[in-house]
PDB file of C-alpha atoms in Angstrom:
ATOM      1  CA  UNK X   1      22.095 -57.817  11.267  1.00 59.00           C
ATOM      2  CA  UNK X   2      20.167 -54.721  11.038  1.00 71.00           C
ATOM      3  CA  UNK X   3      18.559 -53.642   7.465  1.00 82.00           C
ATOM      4  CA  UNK X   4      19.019 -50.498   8.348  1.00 87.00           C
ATOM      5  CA  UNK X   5      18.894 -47.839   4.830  1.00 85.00           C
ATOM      6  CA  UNK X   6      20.662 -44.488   4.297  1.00 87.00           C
ATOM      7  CA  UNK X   7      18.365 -41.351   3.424  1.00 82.00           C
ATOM      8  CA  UNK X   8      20.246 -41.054   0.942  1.00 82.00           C
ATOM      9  CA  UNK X   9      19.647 -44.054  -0.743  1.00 85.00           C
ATOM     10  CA  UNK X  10      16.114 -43.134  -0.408  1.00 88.00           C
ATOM     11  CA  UNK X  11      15.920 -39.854  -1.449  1.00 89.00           C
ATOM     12  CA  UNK X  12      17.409 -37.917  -4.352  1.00 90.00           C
ATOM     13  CA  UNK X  13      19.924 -34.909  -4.166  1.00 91.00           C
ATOM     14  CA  UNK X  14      17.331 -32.750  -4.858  1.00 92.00           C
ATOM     15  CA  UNK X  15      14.608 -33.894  -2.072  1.00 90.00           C
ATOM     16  CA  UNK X  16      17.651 -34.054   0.589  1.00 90.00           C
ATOM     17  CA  UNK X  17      18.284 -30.310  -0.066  1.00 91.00           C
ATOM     18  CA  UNK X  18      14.591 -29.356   0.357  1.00 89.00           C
ATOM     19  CA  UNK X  19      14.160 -31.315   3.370  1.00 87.00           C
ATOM     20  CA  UNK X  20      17.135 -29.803   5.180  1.00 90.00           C
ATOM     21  CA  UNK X  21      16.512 -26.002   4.120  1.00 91.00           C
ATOM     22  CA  UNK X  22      16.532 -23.577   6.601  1.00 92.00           C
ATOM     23  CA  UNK X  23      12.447 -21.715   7.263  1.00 91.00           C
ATOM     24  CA  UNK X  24      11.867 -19.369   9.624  1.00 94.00           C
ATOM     25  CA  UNK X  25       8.407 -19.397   8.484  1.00 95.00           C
ATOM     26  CA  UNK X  26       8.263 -23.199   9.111  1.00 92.00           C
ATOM     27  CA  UNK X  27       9.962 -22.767  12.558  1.00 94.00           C
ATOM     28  CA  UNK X  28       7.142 -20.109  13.801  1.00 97.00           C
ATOM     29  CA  UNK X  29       4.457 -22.735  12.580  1.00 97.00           C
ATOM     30  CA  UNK X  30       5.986 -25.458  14.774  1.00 96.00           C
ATOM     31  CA  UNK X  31       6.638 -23.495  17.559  1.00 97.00           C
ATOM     32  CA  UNK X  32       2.682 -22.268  17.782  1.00 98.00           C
ATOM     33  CA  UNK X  33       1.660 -25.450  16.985  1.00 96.00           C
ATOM     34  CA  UNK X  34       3.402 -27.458  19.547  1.00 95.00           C
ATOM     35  CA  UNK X  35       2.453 -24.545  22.179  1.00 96.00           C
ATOM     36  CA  UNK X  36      -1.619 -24.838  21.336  1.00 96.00           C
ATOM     37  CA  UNK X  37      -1.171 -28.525  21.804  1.00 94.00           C
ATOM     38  CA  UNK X  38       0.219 -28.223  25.163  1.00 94.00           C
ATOM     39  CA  UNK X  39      -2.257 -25.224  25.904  1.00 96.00           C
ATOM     40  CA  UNK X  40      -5.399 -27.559  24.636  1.00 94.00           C
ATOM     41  CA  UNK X  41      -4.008 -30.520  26.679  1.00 93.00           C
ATOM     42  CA  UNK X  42      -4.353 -28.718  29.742  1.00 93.00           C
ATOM     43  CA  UNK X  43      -7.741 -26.900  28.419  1.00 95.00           C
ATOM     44  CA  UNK X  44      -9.233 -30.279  28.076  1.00 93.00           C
ATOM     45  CA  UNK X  45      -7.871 -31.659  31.471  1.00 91.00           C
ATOM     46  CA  UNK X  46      -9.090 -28.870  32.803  1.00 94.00           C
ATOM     47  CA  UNK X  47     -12.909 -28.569  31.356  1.00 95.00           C
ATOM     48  CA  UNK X  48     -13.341 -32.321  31.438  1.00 93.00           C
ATOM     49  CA  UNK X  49     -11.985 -33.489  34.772  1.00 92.00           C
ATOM     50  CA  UNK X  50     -12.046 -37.454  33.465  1.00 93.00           C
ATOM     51  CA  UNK X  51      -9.279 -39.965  34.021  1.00 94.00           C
ATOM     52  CA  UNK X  52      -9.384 -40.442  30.467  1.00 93.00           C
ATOM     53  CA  UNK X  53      -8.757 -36.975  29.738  1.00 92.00           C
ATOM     54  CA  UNK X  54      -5.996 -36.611  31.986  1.00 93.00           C
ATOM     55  CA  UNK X  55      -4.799 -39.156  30.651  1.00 93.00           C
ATOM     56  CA  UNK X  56      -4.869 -38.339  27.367  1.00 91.00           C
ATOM     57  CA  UNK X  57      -3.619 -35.156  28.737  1.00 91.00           C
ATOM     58  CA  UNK X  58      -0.296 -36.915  29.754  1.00 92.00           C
ATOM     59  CA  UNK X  59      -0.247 -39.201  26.626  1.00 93.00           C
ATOM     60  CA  UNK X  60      -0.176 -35.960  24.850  1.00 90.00           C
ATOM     61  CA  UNK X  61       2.596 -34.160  26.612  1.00 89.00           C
ATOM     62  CA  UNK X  62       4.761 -37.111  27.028  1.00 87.00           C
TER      63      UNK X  62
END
């Protein structure tokens, strides 16, 4: 007994079609920004040997 929704009873035609366009542009941006969060997770760990910040660190990567 799950109330479980469909996107598309939650979004129009027109919102649907935006959200699953193609970007390359979009893809880049994701791609760096997943990278300098991995990079600054590290950085941190790294410059502020804490438990806290390693784990944060962690929390962060997954």
């Amino acid at each position: 007994m799950s109330n479980t929704m469909k996107l598309s009873e939650a979004l129009t035609k027109d919102e649907l079609r935006e959200l699953r366009k193609k970007s390359d542009l979009r893809a880049l941006a994701t791609l760096v920004w997943n990278w300098g969060l991995i990079i600054a997770a590290f950085a941190v760990a790294i410059i502020w040997p804490n438990p806290l910040t390693i784990l944060a660190g962690i929390l962060i990567l997954g």
